[in-house]
Short mmCIF file of C-alpha atoms and ligand atoms in Angstrom, two decimals:
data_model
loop_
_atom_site.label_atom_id
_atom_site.label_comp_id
_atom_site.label_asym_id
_atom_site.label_seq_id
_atom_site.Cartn_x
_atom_site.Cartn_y
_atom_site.Cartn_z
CA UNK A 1 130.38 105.74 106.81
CA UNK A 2 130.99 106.19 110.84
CA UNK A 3 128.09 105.58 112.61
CA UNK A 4 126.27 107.98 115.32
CA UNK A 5 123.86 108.47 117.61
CA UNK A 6 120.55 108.93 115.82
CA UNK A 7 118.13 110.95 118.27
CA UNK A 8 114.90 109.53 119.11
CA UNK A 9 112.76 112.83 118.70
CA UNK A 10 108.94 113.87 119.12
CA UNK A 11 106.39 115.64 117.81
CA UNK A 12 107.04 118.72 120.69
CA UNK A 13 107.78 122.12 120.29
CA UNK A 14 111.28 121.37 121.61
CA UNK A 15 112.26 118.23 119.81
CA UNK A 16 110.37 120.01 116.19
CA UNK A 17 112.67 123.14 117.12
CA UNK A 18 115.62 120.61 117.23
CA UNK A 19 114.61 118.79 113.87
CA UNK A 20 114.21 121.79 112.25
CA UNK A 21 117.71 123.07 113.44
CA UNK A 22 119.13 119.59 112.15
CA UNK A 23 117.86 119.83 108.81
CA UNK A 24 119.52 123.90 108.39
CA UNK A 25 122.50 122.18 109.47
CA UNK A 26 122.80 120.10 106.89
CA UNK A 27 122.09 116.88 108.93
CA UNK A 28 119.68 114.37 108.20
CA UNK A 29 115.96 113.69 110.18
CA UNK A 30 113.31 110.48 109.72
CA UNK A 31 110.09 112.08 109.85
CA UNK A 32 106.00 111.56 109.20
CA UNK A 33 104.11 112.53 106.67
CA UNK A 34 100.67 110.75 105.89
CA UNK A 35 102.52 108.14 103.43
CA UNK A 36 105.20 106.50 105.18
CA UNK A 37 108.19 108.31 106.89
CA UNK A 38 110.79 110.26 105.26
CA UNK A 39 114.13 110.92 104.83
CA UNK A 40 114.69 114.80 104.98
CA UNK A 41 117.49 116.67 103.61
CA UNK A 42 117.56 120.49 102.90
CA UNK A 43 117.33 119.91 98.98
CA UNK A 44 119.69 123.19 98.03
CA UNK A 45 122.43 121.51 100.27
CA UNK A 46 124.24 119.26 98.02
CA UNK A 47 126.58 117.50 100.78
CA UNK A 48 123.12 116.92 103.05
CA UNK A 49 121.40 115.55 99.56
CA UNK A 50 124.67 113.26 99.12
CA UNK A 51 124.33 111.90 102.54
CA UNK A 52 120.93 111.21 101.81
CA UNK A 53 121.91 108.75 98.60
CA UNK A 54 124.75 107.46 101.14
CA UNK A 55 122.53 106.64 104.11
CA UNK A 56 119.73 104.52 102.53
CA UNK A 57 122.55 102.77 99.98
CA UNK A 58 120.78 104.34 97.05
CA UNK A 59 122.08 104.25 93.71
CA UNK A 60 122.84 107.55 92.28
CA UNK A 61 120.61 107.90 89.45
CA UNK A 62 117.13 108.00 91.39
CA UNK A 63 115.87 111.60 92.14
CA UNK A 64 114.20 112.25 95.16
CA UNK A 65 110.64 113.99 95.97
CA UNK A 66 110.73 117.60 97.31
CA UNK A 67 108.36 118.38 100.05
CA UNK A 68 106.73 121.55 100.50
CA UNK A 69 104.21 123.46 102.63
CA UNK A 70 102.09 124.74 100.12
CA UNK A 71 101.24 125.55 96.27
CA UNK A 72 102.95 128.97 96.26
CA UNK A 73 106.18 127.27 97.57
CA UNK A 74 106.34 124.49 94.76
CA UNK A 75 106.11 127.24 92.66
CA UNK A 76 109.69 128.52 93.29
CA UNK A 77 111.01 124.87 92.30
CA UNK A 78 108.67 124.23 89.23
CA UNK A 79 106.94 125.49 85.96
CA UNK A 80 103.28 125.62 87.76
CA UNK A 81 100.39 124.90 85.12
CA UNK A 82 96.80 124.94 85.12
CA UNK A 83 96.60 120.76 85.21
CA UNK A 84 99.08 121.05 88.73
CA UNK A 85 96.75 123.86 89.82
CA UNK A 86 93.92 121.55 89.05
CA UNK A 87 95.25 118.58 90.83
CA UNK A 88 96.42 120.05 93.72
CA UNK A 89 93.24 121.88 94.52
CA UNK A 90 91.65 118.64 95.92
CA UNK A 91 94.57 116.57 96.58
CA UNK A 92 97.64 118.75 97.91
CA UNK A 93 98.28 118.73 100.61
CA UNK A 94 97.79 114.59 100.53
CA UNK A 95 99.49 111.90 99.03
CA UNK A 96 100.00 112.85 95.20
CA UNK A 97 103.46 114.08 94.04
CA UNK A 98 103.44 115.43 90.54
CA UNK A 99 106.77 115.95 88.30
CA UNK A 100 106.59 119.24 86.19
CA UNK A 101 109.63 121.29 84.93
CA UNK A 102 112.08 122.78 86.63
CA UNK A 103 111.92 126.63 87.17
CA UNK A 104 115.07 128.15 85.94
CA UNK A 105 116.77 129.60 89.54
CA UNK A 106 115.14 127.21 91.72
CA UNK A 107 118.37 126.83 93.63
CA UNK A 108 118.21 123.03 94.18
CA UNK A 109 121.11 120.90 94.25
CA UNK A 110 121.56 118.72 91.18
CA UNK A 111 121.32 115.42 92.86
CA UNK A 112 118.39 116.22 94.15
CA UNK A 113 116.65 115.83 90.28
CA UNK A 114 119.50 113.42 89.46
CA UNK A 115 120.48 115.71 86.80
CA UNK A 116 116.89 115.79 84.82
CA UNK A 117 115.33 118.99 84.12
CA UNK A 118 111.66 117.88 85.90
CA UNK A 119 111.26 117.73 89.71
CA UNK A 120 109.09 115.42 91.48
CA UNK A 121 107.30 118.15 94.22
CA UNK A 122 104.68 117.28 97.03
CA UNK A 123 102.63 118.59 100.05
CA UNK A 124 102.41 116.36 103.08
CA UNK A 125 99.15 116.36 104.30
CA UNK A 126 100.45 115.06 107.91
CA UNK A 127 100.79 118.22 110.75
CA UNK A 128 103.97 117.28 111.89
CA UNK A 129 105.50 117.22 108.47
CA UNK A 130 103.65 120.55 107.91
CA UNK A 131 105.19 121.96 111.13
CA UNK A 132 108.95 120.44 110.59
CA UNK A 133 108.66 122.20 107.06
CA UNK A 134 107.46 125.72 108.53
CA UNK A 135 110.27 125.73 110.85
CA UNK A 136 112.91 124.33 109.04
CA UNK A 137 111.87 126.91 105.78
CA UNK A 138 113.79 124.95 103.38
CA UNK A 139 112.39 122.70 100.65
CA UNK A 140 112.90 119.00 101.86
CA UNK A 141 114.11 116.32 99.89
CA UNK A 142 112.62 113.01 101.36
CA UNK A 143 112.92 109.51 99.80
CA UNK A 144 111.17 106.93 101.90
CA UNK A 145 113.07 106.62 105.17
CA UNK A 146 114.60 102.77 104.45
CA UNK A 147 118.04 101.19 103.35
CA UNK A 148 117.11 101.02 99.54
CA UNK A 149 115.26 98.41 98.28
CA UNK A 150 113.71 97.48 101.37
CA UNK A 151 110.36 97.78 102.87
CA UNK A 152 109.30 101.00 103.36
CA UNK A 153 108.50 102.67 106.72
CA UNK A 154 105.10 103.66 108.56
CA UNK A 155 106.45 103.95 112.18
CA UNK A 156 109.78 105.57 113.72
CA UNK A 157 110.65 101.92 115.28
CA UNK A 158 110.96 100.65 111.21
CA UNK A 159 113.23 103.77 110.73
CA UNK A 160 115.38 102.72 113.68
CA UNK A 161 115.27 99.33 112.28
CA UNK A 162 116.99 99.99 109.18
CA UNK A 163 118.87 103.35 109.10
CA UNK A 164 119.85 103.59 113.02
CA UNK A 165 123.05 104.42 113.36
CA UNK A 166 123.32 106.43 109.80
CA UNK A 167 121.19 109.44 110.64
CA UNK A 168 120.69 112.21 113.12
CA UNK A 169 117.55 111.71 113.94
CA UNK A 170 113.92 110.46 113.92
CA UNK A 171 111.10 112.38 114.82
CA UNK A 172 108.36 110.10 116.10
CA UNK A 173 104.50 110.64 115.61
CA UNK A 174 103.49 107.34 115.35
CA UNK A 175 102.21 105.15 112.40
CA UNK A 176 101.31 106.52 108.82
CA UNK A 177 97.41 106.85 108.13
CA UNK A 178 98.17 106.03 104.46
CA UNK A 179 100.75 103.56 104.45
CA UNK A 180 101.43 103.68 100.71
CA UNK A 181 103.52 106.00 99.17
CA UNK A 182 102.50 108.95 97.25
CA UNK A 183 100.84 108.32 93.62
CA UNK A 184 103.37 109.77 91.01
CA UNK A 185 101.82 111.80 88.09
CA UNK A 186 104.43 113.27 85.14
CA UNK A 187 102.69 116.57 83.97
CA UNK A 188 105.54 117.45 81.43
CA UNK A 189 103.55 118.45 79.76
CA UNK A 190 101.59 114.85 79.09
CA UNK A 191 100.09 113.16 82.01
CA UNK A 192 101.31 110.27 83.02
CA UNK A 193 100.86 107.64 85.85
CA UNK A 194 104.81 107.25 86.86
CA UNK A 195 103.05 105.47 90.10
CA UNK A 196 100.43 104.11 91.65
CA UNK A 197 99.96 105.20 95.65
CA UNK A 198 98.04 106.72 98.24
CA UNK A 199 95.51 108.70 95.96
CA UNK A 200 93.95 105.95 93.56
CA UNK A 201 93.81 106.80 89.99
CA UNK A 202 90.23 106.50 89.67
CA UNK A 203 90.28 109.54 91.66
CA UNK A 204 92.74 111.22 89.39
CA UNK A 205 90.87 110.41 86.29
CA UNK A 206 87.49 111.51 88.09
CA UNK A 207 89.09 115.22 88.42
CA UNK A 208 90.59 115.17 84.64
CA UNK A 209 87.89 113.59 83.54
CA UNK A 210 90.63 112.05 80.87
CA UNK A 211 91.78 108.32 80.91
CA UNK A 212 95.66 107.72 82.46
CA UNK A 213 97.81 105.74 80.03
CA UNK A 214 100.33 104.13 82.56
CA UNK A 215 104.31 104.95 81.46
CA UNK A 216 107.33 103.63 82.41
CA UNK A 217 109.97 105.73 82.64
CA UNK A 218 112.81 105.45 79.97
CA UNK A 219 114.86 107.90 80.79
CA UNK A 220 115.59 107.30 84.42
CA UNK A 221 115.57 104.04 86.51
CA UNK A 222 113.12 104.56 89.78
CA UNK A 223 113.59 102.49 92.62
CA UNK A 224 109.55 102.46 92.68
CA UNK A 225 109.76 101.25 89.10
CA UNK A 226 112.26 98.64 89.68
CA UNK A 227 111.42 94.95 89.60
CA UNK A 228 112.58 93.97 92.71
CA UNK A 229 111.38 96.48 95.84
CA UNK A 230 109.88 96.47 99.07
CA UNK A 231 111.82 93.23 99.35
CA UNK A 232 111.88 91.18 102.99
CA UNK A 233 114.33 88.66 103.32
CA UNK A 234 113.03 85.43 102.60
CA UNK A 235 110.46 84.89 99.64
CA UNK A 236 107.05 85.82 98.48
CA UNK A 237 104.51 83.95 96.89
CA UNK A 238 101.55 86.06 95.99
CA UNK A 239 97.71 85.05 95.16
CA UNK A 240 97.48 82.31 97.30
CA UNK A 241 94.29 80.88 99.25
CA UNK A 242 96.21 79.33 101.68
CA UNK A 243 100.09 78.78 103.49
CA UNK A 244 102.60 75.81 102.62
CA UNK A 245 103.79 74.29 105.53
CA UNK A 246 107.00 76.52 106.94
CA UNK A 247 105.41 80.03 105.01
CA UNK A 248 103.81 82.67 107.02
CA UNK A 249 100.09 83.83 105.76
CA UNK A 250 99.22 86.96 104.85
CA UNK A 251 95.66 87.85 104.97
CA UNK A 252 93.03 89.55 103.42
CA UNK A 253 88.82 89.54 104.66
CA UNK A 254 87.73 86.95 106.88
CA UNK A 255 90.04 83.90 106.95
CA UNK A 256 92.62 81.75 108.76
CA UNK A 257 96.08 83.71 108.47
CA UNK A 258 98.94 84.87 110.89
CA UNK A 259 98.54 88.56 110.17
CA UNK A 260 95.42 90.07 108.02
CA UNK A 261 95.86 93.07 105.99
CA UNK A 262 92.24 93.94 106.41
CA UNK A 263 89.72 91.17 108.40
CA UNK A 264 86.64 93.41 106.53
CA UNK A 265 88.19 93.01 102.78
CA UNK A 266 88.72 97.12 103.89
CA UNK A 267 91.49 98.26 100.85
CA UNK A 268 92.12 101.43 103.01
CA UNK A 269 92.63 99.69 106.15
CA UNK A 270 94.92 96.86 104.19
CA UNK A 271 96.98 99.71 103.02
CA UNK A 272 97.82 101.35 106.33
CA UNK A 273 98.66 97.58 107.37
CA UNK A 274 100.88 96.68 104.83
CA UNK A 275 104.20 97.34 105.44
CA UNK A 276 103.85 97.39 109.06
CA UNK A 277 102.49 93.12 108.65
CA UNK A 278 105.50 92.88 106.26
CA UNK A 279 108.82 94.39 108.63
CA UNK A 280 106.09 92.00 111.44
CA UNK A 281 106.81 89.11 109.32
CA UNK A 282 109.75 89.65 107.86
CA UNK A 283 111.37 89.54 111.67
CA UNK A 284 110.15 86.69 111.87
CA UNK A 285 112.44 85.32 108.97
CA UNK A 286 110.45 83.08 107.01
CA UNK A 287 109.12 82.54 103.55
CA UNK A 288 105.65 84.52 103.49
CA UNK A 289 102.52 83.32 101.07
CA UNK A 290 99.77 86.43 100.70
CA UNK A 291 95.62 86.16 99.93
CA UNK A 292 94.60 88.00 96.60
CA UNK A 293 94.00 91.18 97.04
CA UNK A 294 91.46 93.12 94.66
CA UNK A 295 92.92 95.00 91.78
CA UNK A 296 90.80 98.34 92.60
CA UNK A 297 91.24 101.69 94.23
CA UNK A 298 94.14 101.56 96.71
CA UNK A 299 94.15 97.65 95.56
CA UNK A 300 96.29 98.73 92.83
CA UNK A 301 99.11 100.46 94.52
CA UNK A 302 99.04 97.52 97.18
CA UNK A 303 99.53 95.01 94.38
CA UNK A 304 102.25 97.12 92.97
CA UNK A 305 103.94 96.57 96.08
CA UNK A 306 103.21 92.97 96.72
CA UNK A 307 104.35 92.05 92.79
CA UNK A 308 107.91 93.85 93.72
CA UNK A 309 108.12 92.46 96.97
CA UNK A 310 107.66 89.30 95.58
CA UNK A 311 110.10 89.70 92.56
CA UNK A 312 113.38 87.38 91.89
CA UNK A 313 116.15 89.36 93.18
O1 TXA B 401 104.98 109.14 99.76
C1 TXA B 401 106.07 109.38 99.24
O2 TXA B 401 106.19 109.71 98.04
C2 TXA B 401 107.30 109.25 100.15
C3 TXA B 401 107.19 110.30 101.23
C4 TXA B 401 108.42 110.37 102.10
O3 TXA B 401 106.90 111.54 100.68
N1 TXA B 401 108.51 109.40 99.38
C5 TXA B 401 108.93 108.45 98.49
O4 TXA B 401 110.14 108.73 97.91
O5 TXA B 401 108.31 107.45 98.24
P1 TXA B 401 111.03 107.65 97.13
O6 TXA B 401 112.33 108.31 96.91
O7 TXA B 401 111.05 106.36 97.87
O8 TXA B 401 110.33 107.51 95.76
C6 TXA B 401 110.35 108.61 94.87
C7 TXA B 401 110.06 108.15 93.46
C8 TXA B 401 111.16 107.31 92.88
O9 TXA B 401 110.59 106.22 92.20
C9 TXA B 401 111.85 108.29 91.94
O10 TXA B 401 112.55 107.67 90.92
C10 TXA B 401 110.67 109.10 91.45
O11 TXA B 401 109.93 109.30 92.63
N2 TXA B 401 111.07 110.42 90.94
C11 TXA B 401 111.68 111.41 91.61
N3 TXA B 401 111.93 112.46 90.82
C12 TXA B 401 111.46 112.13 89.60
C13 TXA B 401 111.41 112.79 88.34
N4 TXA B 401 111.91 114.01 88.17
N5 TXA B 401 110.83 112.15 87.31
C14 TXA B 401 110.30 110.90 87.48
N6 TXA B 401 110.33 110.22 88.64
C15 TXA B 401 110.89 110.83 89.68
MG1 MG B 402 111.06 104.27 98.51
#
């Protein structure tokens, strides 16, 4: 792939005009949502799609997430139901992406659902991702902004980091609030958690008032389902109450550590900190030993994470 100049762009009217203008031209632009940053393609444009799969060195297979502004827009793309309708009302727009059926003439390019007939659909909850998808007036297709199977980002400066060079641009408006990626519910028509994220499943189950039985996917192979994720460069060694001599520590609640996810044992905090201490650490280019970190609320997403980051590769 030739490389370019990727544009270092902010959240302006000027620079959003610009993004937006990118995007219709089939060109690809980094930007914020509450979760971590984005990759965004127009989904119906299969060559921008393509350069989407091309950029981040992403196998073929893996469908992307389609971002929209609001409920009546996902409803072009997807077979809306009364359990989506039920979900979104308290958690769209925010950090829950839910896969449903694809409505017949949704006009999407095929690589954007990888060939399945379900789409995974979802309504950032961060302005400037509200703003960029108002302008641009396309439905955006926007894996996490990161060379694939890396750690994911939650500033523009980890987008530079790993795609610079690749894409046209990054619009810039600072770090994620979130820091995890989106849950993923299937709703087709069986719930299922696909993964765990920003919006804890205790939540989830709260507004169902139904248990979640937790699925893996046999059908496709997700990069968020695959062993090894999130991966820095040296290794991880997870659960640990201490460092080995020559390992970085990763902290969590009061202790001794080189970076601490959360010094108050805060699970919301410790998830806006996460990848951000990782790309810290991982420049740093040495073996890295994490605390335990409670398997609750956001605790299980974070775990999710940590248990891929730490995988053999
Ligand atoms: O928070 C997020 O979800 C971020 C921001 C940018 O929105 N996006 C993100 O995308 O994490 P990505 O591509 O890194 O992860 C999308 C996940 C993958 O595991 C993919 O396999 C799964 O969603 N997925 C996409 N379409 C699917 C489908 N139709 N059925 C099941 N899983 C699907
Ligand atoms: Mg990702």
């Amino acid at each position: 792939m030739s490389t370019m100049q990727t544009l270092h762009l902010h959240a302006n009217d000027a620079d959003l005009a610009r993004a937006a203008g990118l995007l219709q031209n089939g060109d690809l632009v980094a930007f914020p949502t509450e979760t971590v940053y984005g990759l965004g393609a127009d989904a119906r444009n299969g060559k921008a799609v393509a350069s989407v799969y091309a950029a981040k060195g992403r196998p073929n297979f893996n469908p992307l997430i389609v971002h929209v502004p609001d409920v009546a827009s996902a409803q072009k793309y997807v077979m809306w139901n009364e359990t989506a309708q039920l979900l979104a009302d308290p958690f769209w727009p925010g950090a829950l992406t839910m896969v449903l059926p694809l409505r017949e003439g949704h006009g999407l390019s095929s690589l954007v659902t990888a060939g399945l007939d379900t789409l995974a659909i979802r309504v950032p909850n961060h302005p400037t991702a509200q703003r960029l998808l108002e302008l641009a007036n396309a439905p955006i297709a926007a894996p996490s902004a990161n060379p694939s199977g890396r750690i994911s980002p939650t500033t523009a400066q980890h987008v530079f980091d790993g795609l610079s060079g690749k894409i046209a641009a990054v619009l810039d408006d600072g770090a994620c609030a979130v820091g995890l990626e989106s849950t993923i519910l299937g709703l087709t028509p069986d719930v299922a958690l696909l993964r765990h994220g920003g919006v804890a499943v205790e939540a989830i189950e709260k507004t169902l008032s139904v248990g979640l039985p937790q699925e893996t996917p046999k059908t496709i192979t997700a990069p968020g389902q695959m062993e090894s994720h999130y991966a820095p460069s040296e290794a991880v060694r997870l659960n640990v109450s201490s460092a080995m001599s020559g390992e970085l520590f990763l902290g969590f609640g009061p202790m001794q550590c080189d970076l601490n996810l959360s010094e108050n044992a805060d699970l919301i905090e410790a998830a806006a900190n996460l990848f951000d201490h990782l790309h810290q650490l991982d420049k740093i280019g040495k073996p890295i030993a994490i605390a335990p970190i409670p398997q609750t609320g956001l605790g299980r997403a974070i775990n999710d994470r940590l248990r891929r980051a730490a995988a053999p590769r």
